[in-house]
């Protein structure tokens, strides 16, 4: 029974890796996001936070949402990107800290910056440009390869590109912010 359970768990993990690789393959071939008007990006963020509530509690974390905007985005893809960003931030955040999800329309109102900030160990500047590479791990000692296969941030980057945007990462003074810069495609 125990061996079969272990095999089944391994097969589920492998199926997840294959599904993620297929998604990245479609994105690499130029698949574009389906844009639909979203009146409130914060509402979509709240849905994703509800899904992550148990993991946040287990990690001793709270989450706050700052800002809101309307935009024409692929809601399903944005949920997936946010889920990956929250999962990543939850793994590396200092227990007892607050994850901050920021929704920021930029000055010209044509772009939206969506990011997740966590307090915890900094990422060395040399690693920041490679965070969105497939299977890249900035700290192999904390890779948790048994649960995470190293494609989450590559998927975030692909979703940003599918929207005509780009991912970004910054880390300093015990804070790491990772997110997406997306064209809003709506009137301000």
mmCIF file with all atom_site columns, N, CA, C and O in Angstrom, residues 74-124:
data_model
loop_
_atom_site.group_PDB
_atom_site.id
_atom_site.type_symbol
_atom_site.label_atom_id
_atom_site.label_alt_id
_atom_site.label_comp_id
_atom_site.label_asym_id
_atom_site.label_entity_id
_atom_site.label_seq_id
_atom_site.pdbx_PDB_ins_code
_atom_site.Cartn_x
_atom_site.Cartn_y
_atom_site.Cartn_z
_atom_site.occupancy
_atom_site.B_iso_or_equiv
_atom_site.pdbx_formal_charge
_atom_site.auth_seq_id
_atom_site.auth_comp_id
_atom_site.auth_asym_id
_atom_site.auth_atom_id
_atom_site.pdbx_PDB_model_num
ATOM 1   N N  . UNK A 1 74  ? -6.163 38.102 -19.457 1.00 0.00 ? 74  UNK A N  1
ATOM 2   C CA . UNK A 1 74  ? -6.670 36.742 -19.423 1.00 0.00 ? 74  UNK A CA 1
ATOM 3   C C  . UNK A 1 74  ? -6.756 36.335 -17.946 1.00 0.00 ? 74  UNK A C  1
ATOM 4   O O  . UNK A 1 74  ? -5.733 36.077 -17.305 1.00 0.00 ? 74  UNK A O  1
ATOM 5   N N  . UNK A 1 75  ? -7.965 36.304 -17.417 1.00 0.00 ? 75  UNK A N  1
ATOM 6   C CA . UNK A 1 75  ? -8.164 36.061 -15.990 1.00 0.00 ? 75  UNK A CA 1
ATOM 7   C C  . UNK A 1 75  ? -7.587 34.710 -15.555 1.00 0.00 ? 75  UNK A C  1
ATOM 8   O O  . UNK A 1 75  ? -6.960 34.606 -14.501 1.00 0.00 ? 75  UNK A O  1
ATOM 9   N N  . UNK A 1 76  ? -7.774 33.670 -16.353 1.00 0.00 ? 76  UNK A N  1
ATOM 10  C CA . UNK A 1 76  ? -7.253 32.355 -16.001 1.00 0.00 ? 76  UNK A CA 1
ATOM 11  C C  . UNK A 1 76  ? -5.738 32.340 -15.917 1.00 0.00 ? 76  UNK A C  1
ATOM 12  O O  . UNK A 1 76  ? -5.157 31.788 -14.978 1.00 0.00 ? 76  UNK A O  1
ATOM 13  N N  . UNK A 1 77  ? -5.091 32.942 -16.899 1.00 0.00 ? 77  UNK A N  1
ATOM 14  C CA . UNK A 1 77  ? -3.630 33.004 -16.879 1.00 0.00 ? 77  UNK A CA 1
ATOM 15  C C  . UNK A 1 77  ? -3.131 33.860 -15.720 1.00 0.00 ? 77  UNK A C  1
ATOM 16  O O  . UNK A 1 77  ? -2.136 33.527 -15.074 1.00 0.00 ? 77  UNK A O  1
ATOM 17  N N  . UNK A 1 78  ? -3.824 34.966 -15.459 1.00 0.00 ? 78  UNK A N  1
ATOM 18  C CA . UNK A 1 78  ? -3.409 35.834 -14.360 1.00 0.00 ? 78  UNK A CA 1
ATOM 19  C C  . UNK A 1 78  ? -3.555 35.118 -13.015 1.00 0.00 ? 78  UNK A C  1
ATOM 20  O O  . UNK A 1 78  ? -2.692 35.243 -12.144 1.00 0.00 ? 78  UNK A O  1
ATOM 21  N N  . UNK A 1 79  ? -4.605 34.335 -12.842 1.00 0.00 ? 79  UNK A N  1
ATOM 22  C CA . UNK A 1 79  ? -4.763 33.536 -11.617 1.00 0.00 ? 79  UNK A CA 1
ATOM 23  C C  . UNK A 1 79  ? -3.583 32.577 -11.450 1.00 0.00 ? 79  UNK A C  1
ATOM 24  O O  . UNK A 1 79  ? -3.042 32.422 -10.361 1.00 0.00 ? 79  UNK A O  1
ATOM 25  N N  . UNK A 1 80  ? -3.194 31.946 -12.546 1.00 0.00 ? 80  UNK A N  1
ATOM 26  C CA . UNK A 1 80  ? -2.083 30.991 -12.492 1.00 0.00 ? 80  UNK A CA 1
ATOM 27  C C  . UNK A 1 80  ? -0.779 31.695 -12.125 1.00 0.00 ? 80  UNK A C  1
ATOM 28  O O  . UNK A 1 80  ? -0.015 31.202 -11.292 1.00 0.00 ? 80  UNK A O  1
ATOM 29  N N  . UNK A 1 81  ? -0.513 32.841 -12.736 1.00 0.00 ? 81  UNK A N  1
ATOM 30  C CA . UNK A 1 81  ? 0.705  33.591 -12.424 1.00 0.00 ? 81  UNK A CA 1
ATOM 31  C C  . UNK A 1 81  ? 0.708  34.024 -10.958 1.00 0.00 ? 81  UNK A C  1
ATOM 32  O O  . UNK A 1 81  ? 1.713  33.861 -10.249 1.00 0.00 ? 81  UNK A O  1
ATOM 33  N N  . UNK A 1 82  ? -0.412 34.564 -10.497 1.00 0.00 ? 82  UNK A N  1
ATOM 34  C CA . UNK A 1 82  ? -0.504 34.997 -9.096  1.00 0.00 ? 82  UNK A CA 1
ATOM 35  C C  . UNK A 1 82  ? -0.339 33.831 -8.132  1.00 0.00 ? 82  UNK A C  1
ATOM 36  O O  . UNK A 1 82  ? 0.315  33.954 -7.098  1.00 0.00 ? 82  UNK A O  1
ATOM 37  N N  . UNK A 1 83  ? -0.920 32.703 -8.470  1.00 0.00 ? 83  UNK A N  1
ATOM 38  C CA . UNK A 1 83  ? -0.793 31.526 -7.623  1.00 0.00 ? 83  UNK A CA 1
ATOM 39  C C  . UNK A 1 83  ? 0.670  31.099 -7.525  1.00 0.00 ? 83  UNK A C  1
ATOM 40  O O  . UNK A 1 83  ? 1.165  30.773 -6.442  1.00 0.00 ? 83  UNK A O  1
ATOM 41  N N  . UNK A 1 84  ? 1.379  31.120 -8.640  1.00 0.00 ? 84  UNK A N  1
ATOM 42  C CA . UNK A 1 84  ? 2.803  30.774 -8.625  1.00 0.00 ? 84  UNK A CA 1
ATOM 43  C C  . UNK A 1 84  ? 3.600  31.783 -7.812  1.00 0.00 ? 84  UNK A C  1
ATOM 44  O O  . UNK A 1 84  ? 4.486  31.405 -7.038  1.00 0.00 ? 84  UNK A O  1
ATOM 45  N N  . UNK A 1 85  ? 3.299  33.065 -7.968  1.00 0.00 ? 85  UNK A N  1
ATOM 46  C CA . UNK A 1 85  ? 4.002  34.102 -7.211  1.00 0.00 ? 85  UNK A CA 1
ATOM 47  C C  . UNK A 1 85  ? 3.735  33.962 -5.710  1.00 0.00 ? 85  UNK A C  1
ATOM 48  O O  . UNK A 1 85  ? 4.653  34.080 -4.892  1.00 0.00 ? 85  UNK A O  1
ATOM 49  N N  . UNK A 1 86  ? 2.490  33.714 -5.342  1.00 0.00 ? 86  UNK A N  1
ATOM 50  C CA . UNK A 1 86  ? 2.155  33.549 -3.926  1.00 0.00 ? 86  UNK A CA 1
ATOM 51  C C  . UNK A 1 86  ? 2.787  32.290 -3.341  1.00 0.00 ? 86  UNK A C  1
ATOM 52  O O  . UNK A 1 86  ? 3.285  32.306 -2.211  1.00 0.00 ? 86  UNK A O  1
ATOM 53  N N  . UNK A 1 87  ? 2.779  31.204 -4.098  1.00 0.00 ? 87  UNK A N  1
ATOM 54  C CA . UNK A 1 87  ? 3.403  29.978 -3.628  1.00 0.00 ? 87  UNK A CA 1
ATOM 55  C C  . UNK A 1 87  ? 4.889  30.172 -3.390  1.00 0.00 ? 87  UNK A C  1
ATOM 56  O O  . UNK A 1 87  ? 5.445  29.738 -2.375  1.00 0.00 ? 87  UNK A O  1
ATOM 57  N N  . UNK A 1 88  ? 5.542  30.855 -4.305  1.00 0.00 ? 88  UNK A N  1
ATOM 58  C CA . UNK A 1 88  ? 6.971  31.133 -4.177  1.00 0.00 ? 88  UNK A CA 1
ATOM 59  C C  . UNK A 1 88  ? 7.239  32.027 -2.962  1.00 0.00 ? 88  UNK A C  1
ATOM 60  O O  . UNK A 1 88  ? 8.121  31.746 -2.158  1.00 0.00 ? 88  UNK A O  1
ATOM 61  N N  . UNK A 1 89  ? 6.475  33.096 -2.826  1.00 0.00 ? 89  UNK A N  1
ATOM 62  C CA . UNK A 1 89  ? 6.665  34.018 -1.702  1.00 0.00 ? 89  UNK A CA 1
ATOM 63  C C  . UNK A 1 89  ? 6.391  33.320 -0.374  1.00 0.00 ? 89  UNK A C  1
ATOM 64  O O  . UNK A 1 89  ? 7.098  33.551 0.614   1.00 0.00 ? 89  UNK A O  1
ATOM 65  N N  . UNK A 1 90  ? 5.408  32.457 -0.331  1.00 0.00 ? 90  UNK A N  1
ATOM 66  C CA . UNK A 1 90  ? 5.074  31.730 0.895   1.00 0.00 ? 90  UNK A CA 1
ATOM 67  C C  . UNK A 1 90  ? 6.229  30.825 1.321   1.00 0.00 ? 90  UNK A C  1
ATOM 68  O O  . UNK A 1 90  ? 6.544  30.738 2.511   1.00 0.00 ? 90  UNK A O  1
ATOM 69  N N  . UNK A 1 91  ? 6.875  30.173 0.365   1.00 0.00 ? 91  UNK A N  1
ATOM 70  C CA . UNK A 1 91  ? 7.994  29.276 0.685   1.00 0.00 ? 91  UNK A CA 1
ATOM 71  C C  . UNK A 1 91  ? 9.171  30.018 1.309   1.00 0.00 ? 91  UNK A C  1
ATOM 72  O O  . UNK A 1 91  ? 9.872  29.470 2.148   1.00 0.00 ? 91  UNK A O  1
ATOM 73  N N  . UNK A 1 92  ? 9.415  31.257 0.879   1.00 0.00 ? 92  UNK A N  1
ATOM 74  C CA . UNK A 1 92  ? 10.627 31.947 1.305   1.00 0.00 ? 92  UNK A CA 1
ATOM 75  C C  . UNK A 1 92  ? 10.396 33.086 2.288   1.00 0.00 ? 92  UNK A C  1
ATOM 76  O O  . UNK A 1 92  ? 11.351 33.701 2.751   1.00 0.00 ? 92  UNK A O  1
ATOM 77  N N  . UNK A 1 93  ? 9.156  33.364 2.628   1.00 0.00 ? 93  UNK A N  1
ATOM 78  C CA . UNK A 1 93  ? 8.863  34.468 3.547   1.00 0.00 ? 93  UNK A CA 1
ATOM 79  C C  . UNK A 1 93  ? 9.217  34.106 4.979   1.00 0.00 ? 93  UNK A C  1
ATOM 80  O O  . UNK A 1 93  ? 9.121  32.945 5.397   1.00 0.00 ? 93  UNK A O  1
ATOM 81  N N  . UNK A 1 94  ? 9.601  35.100 5.715   1.00 0.00 ? 94  UNK A N  1
ATOM 82  C CA . UNK A 1 94  ? 9.892  34.948 7.142   1.00 0.00 ? 94  UNK A CA 1
ATOM 83  C C  . UNK A 1 94  ? 8.576  34.708 7.879   1.00 0.00 ? 94  UNK A C  1
ATOM 84  O O  . UNK A 1 94  ? 7.618  35.472 7.726   1.00 0.00 ? 94  UNK A O  1
ATOM 85  N N  . UNK A 1 95  ? 8.475  33.645 8.693   1.00 0.00 ? 95  UNK A N  1
ATOM 86  C CA . UNK A 1 95  ? 7.237  33.401 9.440   1.00 0.00 ? 95  UNK A CA 1
ATOM 87  C C  . UNK A 1 95  ? 6.855  34.635 10.273  1.00 0.00 ? 95  UNK A C  1
ATOM 88  O O  . UNK A 1 95  ? 7.710  35.311 10.829  1.00 0.00 ? 95  UNK A O  1
ATOM 89  N N  . UNK A 1 96  ? 5.570  34.913 10.315  1.00 0.00 ? 96  UNK A N  1
ATOM 90  C CA . UNK A 1 96  ? 5.071  36.058 11.056  1.00 0.00 ? 96  UNK A CA 1
ATOM 91  C C  . UNK A 1 96  ? 5.037  37.341 10.248  1.00 0.00 ? 96  UNK A C  1
ATOM 92  O O  . UNK A 1 96  ? 4.553  38.364 10.730  1.00 0.00 ? 96  UNK A O  1
ATOM 93  N N  . UNK A 1 97  ? 5.521  37.288 9.015   1.00 0.00 ? 97  UNK A N  1
ATOM 94  C CA . UNK A 1 97  ? 5.543  38.498 8.184   1.00 0.00 ? 97  UNK A CA 1
ATOM 95  C C  . UNK A 1 97  ? 4.282  38.591 7.320   1.00 0.00 ? 97  UNK A C  1
ATOM 96  O O  . UNK A 1 97  ? 3.417  37.724 7.358   1.00 0.00 ? 97  UNK A O  1
ATOM 97  N N  . UNK A 1 98  ? 4.208  39.657 6.552   1.00 0.00 ? 98  UNK A N  1
ATOM 98  C CA . UNK A 1 98  ? 3.044  39.922 5.710   1.00 0.00 ? 98  UNK A CA 1
ATOM 99  C C  . UNK A 1 98  ? 3.474  39.910 4.248   1.00 0.00 ? 98  UNK A C  1
ATOM 100 O O  . UNK A 1 98  ? 4.435  40.587 3.872   1.00 0.00 ? 98  UNK A O  1
ATOM 101 N N  . UNK A 1 99  ? 2.772  39.144 3.426   1.00 0.00 ? 99  UNK A N  1
ATOM 102 C CA . UNK A 1 99  ? 2.972  39.208 1.980   1.00 0.00 ? 99  UNK A CA 1
ATOM 103 C C  . UNK A 1 99  ? 2.149  40.382 1.466   1.00 0.00 ? 99  UNK A C  1
ATOM 104 O O  . UNK A 1 99  ? 0.982  40.525 1.827   1.00 0.00 ? 99  UNK A O  1
ATOM 105 N N  . UNK A 1 100 ? 2.748  41.208 0.629   1.00 0.00 ? 100 UNK A N  1
ATOM 106 C CA . UNK A 1 100 ? 2.031  42.359 0.070   1.00 0.00 ? 100 UNK A CA 1
ATOM 107 C C  . UNK A 1 100 ? 1.872  42.179 -1.427  1.00 0.00 ? 100 UNK A C  1
ATOM 108 O O  . UNK A 1 100 ? 2.867  42.080 -2.147  1.00 0.00 ? 100 UNK A O  1
ATOM 109 N N  . UNK A 1 101 ? 0.626  42.141 -1.859  1.00 0.00 ? 101 UNK A N  1
ATOM 110 C CA . UNK A 1 101 ? 0.317  42.051 -3.277  1.00 0.00 ? 101 UNK A CA 1
ATOM 111 C C  . UNK A 1 101 ? -0.042 43.457 -3.730  1.00 0.00 ? 101 UNK A C  1
ATOM 112 O O  . UNK A 1 101 ? -1.023 44.035 -3.256  1.00 0.00 ? 101 UNK A O  1
ATOM 113 N N  . UNK A 1 102 ? 0.769  44.020 -4.621  1.00 0.00 ? 102 UNK A N  1
ATOM 114 C CA . UNK A 1 102 ? 0.574  45.396 -5.073  1.00 0.00 ? 102 UNK A CA 1
ATOM 115 C C  . UNK A 1 102 ? 0.035  45.398 -6.500  1.00 0.00 ? 102 UNK A C  1
ATOM 116 O O  . UNK A 1 102 ? 0.564  44.707 -7.375  1.00 0.00 ? 102 UNK A O  1
ATOM 117 N N  . UNK A 1 103 ? -1.012 46.193 -6.707  1.00 0.00 ? 103 UNK A N  1
ATOM 118 C CA . UNK A 1 103 ? -1.613 46.398 -8.023  1.00 0.00 ? 103 UNK A CA 1
ATOM 119 C C  . UNK A 1 103 ? -1.444 47.874 -8.326  1.00 0.00 ? 103 UNK A C  1
ATOM 120 O O  . UNK A 1 103 ? -2.096 48.721 -7.709  1.00 0.00 ? 103 UNK A O  1
ATOM 121 N N  . UNK A 1 104 ? -0.546 48.186 -9.252  1.00 0.00 ? 104 UNK A N  1
ATOM 122 C CA . UNK A 1 104 ? -0.172 49.579 -9.484  1.00 0.00 ? 104 UNK A CA 1
ATOM 123 C C  . UNK A 1 104 ? -0.299 49.973 -10.949 1.00 0.00 ? 104 UNK A C  1
ATOM 124 O O  . UNK A 1 104 ? 0.530  49.563 -11.765 1.00 0.00 ? 104 UNK A O  1
ATOM 125 N N  . UNK A 1 105 ? -1.305 50.783 -11.299 1.00 0.00 ? 105 UNK A N  1
ATOM 126 C CA . UNK A 1 105 ? -1.301 51.347 -12.650 1.00 0.00 ? 105 UNK A CA 1
ATOM 127 C C  . UNK A 1 105 ? -0.152 52.365 -12.717 1.00 0.00 ? 105 UNK A C  1
ATOM 128 O O  . UNK A 1 105 ? 0.025  53.165 -11.799 1.00 0.00 ? 105 UNK A O  1
ATOM 129 N N  . UNK A 1 106 ? 0.636  52.290 -13.744 1.00 0.00 ? 106 UNK A N  1
ATOM 130 C CA . UNK A 1 106 ? 1.776  53.203 -13.858 1.00 0.00 ? 106 UNK A CA 1
ATOM 131 C C  . UNK A 1 106 ? 1.326  54.568 -14.356 1.00 0.00 ? 106 UNK A C  1
ATOM 132 O O  . UNK A 1 106 ? 0.204  54.739 -14.834 1.00 0.00 ? 106 UNK A O  1
ATOM 133 N N  . UNK A 1 107 ? 2.233  55.533 -14.250 1.00 0.00 ? 107 UNK A N  1
ATOM 134 C CA . UNK A 1 107 ? 1.915  56.941 -14.496 1.00 0.00 ? 107 UNK A CA 1
ATOM 135 C C  . UNK A 1 107 ? 1.169  57.180 -15.810 1.00 0.00 ? 107 UNK A C  1
ATOM 136 O O  . UNK A 1 107 ? 0.234  57.953 -15.865 1.00 0.00 ? 107 UNK A O  1
ATOM 137 N N  . UNK A 1 108 ? 1.601  56.532 -16.872 1.00 0.00 ? 108 UNK A N  1
ATOM 138 C CA . UNK A 1 108 ? 0.955  56.788 -18.168 1.00 0.00 ? 108 UNK A CA 1
ATOM 139 C C  . UNK A 1 108 ? -0.364 56.026 -18.327 1.00 0.00 ? 108 UNK A C  1
ATOM 140 O O  . UNK A 1 108 ? -1.031 56.153 -19.347 1.00 0.00 ? 108 UNK A O  1
ATOM 141 N N  . UNK A 1 109 ? -0.738 55.215 -17.333 1.00 0.00 ? 109 UNK A N  1
ATOM 142 C CA . UNK A 1 109 ? -1.997 54.453 -17.277 1.00 0.00 ? 109 UNK A CA 1
ATOM 143 C C  . UNK A 1 109 ? -2.099 53.377 -18.357 1.00 0.00 ? 109 UNK A C  1
ATOM 144 O O  . UNK A 1 109 ? -3.102 52.707 -18.453 1.00 0.00 ? 109 UNK A O  1
ATOM 145 N N  . UNK A 1 110 ? -1.062 53.189 -19.145 1.00 0.00 ? 110 UNK A N  1
ATOM 146 C CA . UNK A 1 110 ? -1.102 52.140 -20.170 1.00 0.00 ? 110 UNK A CA 1
ATOM 147 C C  . UNK A 1 110 ? -0.551 50.823 -19.648 1.00 0.00 ? 110 UNK A C  1
ATOM 148 O O  . UNK A 1 110 ? -0.732 49.792 -20.276 1.00 0.00 ? 110 UNK A O  1
ATOM 149 N N  . UNK A 1 111 ? 0.123  50.848 -18.508 1.00 0.00 ? 111 UNK A N  1
ATOM 150 C CA . UNK A 1 111 ? 0.758  49.660 -17.961 1.00 0.00 ? 111 UNK A CA 1
ATOM 151 C C  . UNK A 1 111 ? 0.288  49.404 -16.537 1.00 0.00 ? 111 UNK A C  1
ATOM 152 O O  . UNK A 1 111 ? -0.062 50.326 -15.821 1.00 0.00 ? 111 UNK A O  1
ATOM 153 N N  . UNK A 1 112 ? 0.324  48.148 -16.169 1.00 0.00 ? 112 UNK A N  1
ATOM 154 C CA . UNK A 1 112 ? -0.052 47.716 -14.834 1.00 0.00 ? 112 UNK A CA 1
ATOM 155 C C  . UNK A 1 112 ? 1.111  46.899 -14.262 1.00 0.00 ? 112 UNK A C  1
ATOM 156 O O  . UNK A 1 112 ? 1.619  45.987 -14.923 1.00 0.00 ? 112 UNK A O  1
ATOM 157 N N  . UNK A 1 113 ? 1.515  47.241 -13.044 1.00 0.00 ? 113 UNK A N  1
ATOM 158 C CA . UNK A 1 113 ? 2.546  46.465 -12.360 1.00 0.00 ? 113 UNK A CA 1
ATOM 159 C C  . UNK A 1 113 ? 1.858  45.683 -11.244 1.00 0.00 ? 113 UNK A C  1
ATOM 160 O O  . UNK A 1 113 ? 1.222  46.262 -10.369 1.00 0.00 ? 113 UNK A O  1
ATOM 161 N N  . UNK A 1 114 ? 1.995  44.388 -11.302 1.00 0.00 ? 114 UNK A N  1
ATOM 162 C CA . UNK A 1 114 ? 1.395  43.490 -10.324 1.00 0.00 ? 114 UNK A CA 1
ATOM 163 C C  . UNK A 1 114 ? 2.536  42.707 -9.683  1.00 0.00 ? 114 UNK A C  1
ATOM 164 O O  . UNK A 1 114 ? 3.324  42.064 -10.377 1.00 0.00 ? 114 UNK A O  1
ATOM 165 N N  . UNK A 1 115 ? 2.651  42.793 -8.354  1.00 0.00 ? 115 UNK A N  1
ATOM 166 C CA . UNK A 1 115 ? 3.788  42.145 -7.706  1.00 0.00 ? 115 UNK A CA 1
ATOM 167 C C  . UNK A 1 115 ? 3.417  41.577 -6.343  1.00 0.00 ? 115 UNK A C  1
ATOM 168 O O  . UNK A 1 115 ? 2.441  41.997 -5.727  1.00 0.00 ? 115 UNK A O  1
ATOM 169 N N  . UNK A 1 116 ? 4.244  40.626 -5.906  1.00 0.00 ? 116 UNK A N  1
ATOM 170 C CA . UNK A 1 116 ? 4.125  40.035 -4.575  1.00 0.00 ? 116 UNK A CA 1
ATOM 171 C C  . UNK A 1 116 ? 5.447  40.296 -3.864  1.00 0.00 ? 116 UNK A C  1
ATOM 172 O O  . UNK A 1 116 ? 6.512  39.953 -4.374  1.00 0.00 ? 116 UNK A O  1
ATOM 173 N N  . UNK A 1 117 ? 5.360  40.913 -2.692  1.00 0.00 ? 117 UNK A N  1
ATOM 174 C CA . UNK A 1 117 ? 6.543  41.246 -1.898  1.00 0.00 ? 117 UNK A CA 1
ATOM 175 C C  . UNK A 1 117 ? 6.544  40.399 -0.647  1.00 0.00 ? 117 UNK A C  1
ATOM 176 O O  . UNK A 1 117 ? 5.513  40.267 0.019   1.00 0.00 ? 117 UNK A O  1
ATOM 177 N N  . UNK A 1 118 ? 7.701  39.800 -0.350  1.00 0.00 ? 118 UNK A N  1
ATOM 178 C CA . UNK A 1 118 ? 7.837  39.055 0.901   1.00 0.00 ? 118 UNK A CA 1
ATOM 179 C C  . UNK A 1 118 ? 9.097  39.488 1.625   1.00 0.00 ? 118 UNK A C  1
ATOM 180 O O  . UNK A 1 118 ? 10.057 39.954 1.020   1.00 0.00 ? 118 UNK A O  1
ATOM 181 N N  . UNK A 1 119 ? 9.044  39.368 2.953   1.00 0.00 ? 119 UNK A N  1
ATOM 182 C CA . UNK A 1 119 ? 10.213 39.622 3.791   1.00 0.00 ? 119 UNK A CA 1
ATOM 183 C C  . UNK A 1 119 ? 10.879 38.289 4.058   1.00 0.00 ? 119 UNK A C  1
ATOM 184 O O  . UNK A 1 119 ? 10.211 37.313 4.389   1.00 0.00 ? 119 UNK A O  1
ATOM 185 N N  . UNK A 1 120 ? 12.194 38.270 3.900   1.00 0.00 ? 120 UNK A N  1
ATOM 186 C CA . UNK A 1 120 ? 12.934 37.036 4.119   1.00 0.00 ? 120 UNK A CA 1
ATOM 187 C C  . UNK A 1 120 ? 14.316 37.159 3.518   1.00 0.00 ? 120 UNK A C  1
ATOM 188 O O  . UNK A 1 120 ? 14.770 38.265 3.207   1.00 0.00 ? 120 UNK A O  1
ATOM 189 N N  . UNK A 1 121 ? 14.977 36.025 3.319   1.00 0.00 ? 121 UNK A N  1
ATOM 190 C CA . UNK A 1 121 ? 16.330 36.052 2.773   1.00 0.00 ? 121 UNK A CA 1
ATOM 191 C C  . UNK A 1 121 ? 16.361 36.748 1.412   1.00 0.00 ? 121 UNK A C  1
ATOM 192 O O  . UNK A 1 121 ? 15.486 36.541 0.579   1.00 0.00 ? 121 UNK A O  1
ATOM 193 N N  . UNK A 1 122 ? 17.388 37.565 1.227   1.00 0.00 ? 122 UNK A N  1
ATOM 194 C CA . UNK A 1 122 ? 17.548 38.256 -0.054  1.00 0.00 ? 122 UNK A CA 1
ATOM 195 C C  . UNK A 1 122 ? 18.070 37.298 -1.113  1.00 0.00 ? 122 UNK A C  1
ATOM 196 O O  . UNK A 1 122 ? 18.726 36.314 -0.808  1.00 0.00 ? 122 UNK A O  1
ATOM 197 N N  . UNK A 1 123 ? 17.777 37.636 -2.347  1.00 0.00 ? 123 UNK A N  1
ATOM 198 C CA . UNK A 1 123 ? 18.310 36.905 -3.491  1.00 0.00 ? 123 UNK A CA 1
ATOM 199 C C  . UNK A 1 123 ? 19.486 37.722 -4.014  1.00 0.00 ? 123 UNK A C  1
ATOM 200 O O  . UNK A 1 123 ? 19.337 38.927 -4.263  1.00 0.00 ? 123 UNK A O  1
ATOM 201 N N  . UNK A 1 124 ? 20.624 37.092 -4.177  1.00 0.00 ? 124 UNK A N  1
ATOM 202 C CA . UNK A 1 124 ? 21.813 37.800 -4.645  1.00 0.00 ? 124 UNK A CA 1
ATOM 203 C C  . UNK A 1 124 ? 21.563 38.398 -6.028  1.00 0.00 ? 124 UNK A C  1
ATOM 204 O O  . UNK A 1 124 ? 20.887 37.782 -6.863  1.00 0.00 ? 124 UNK A O  1
#
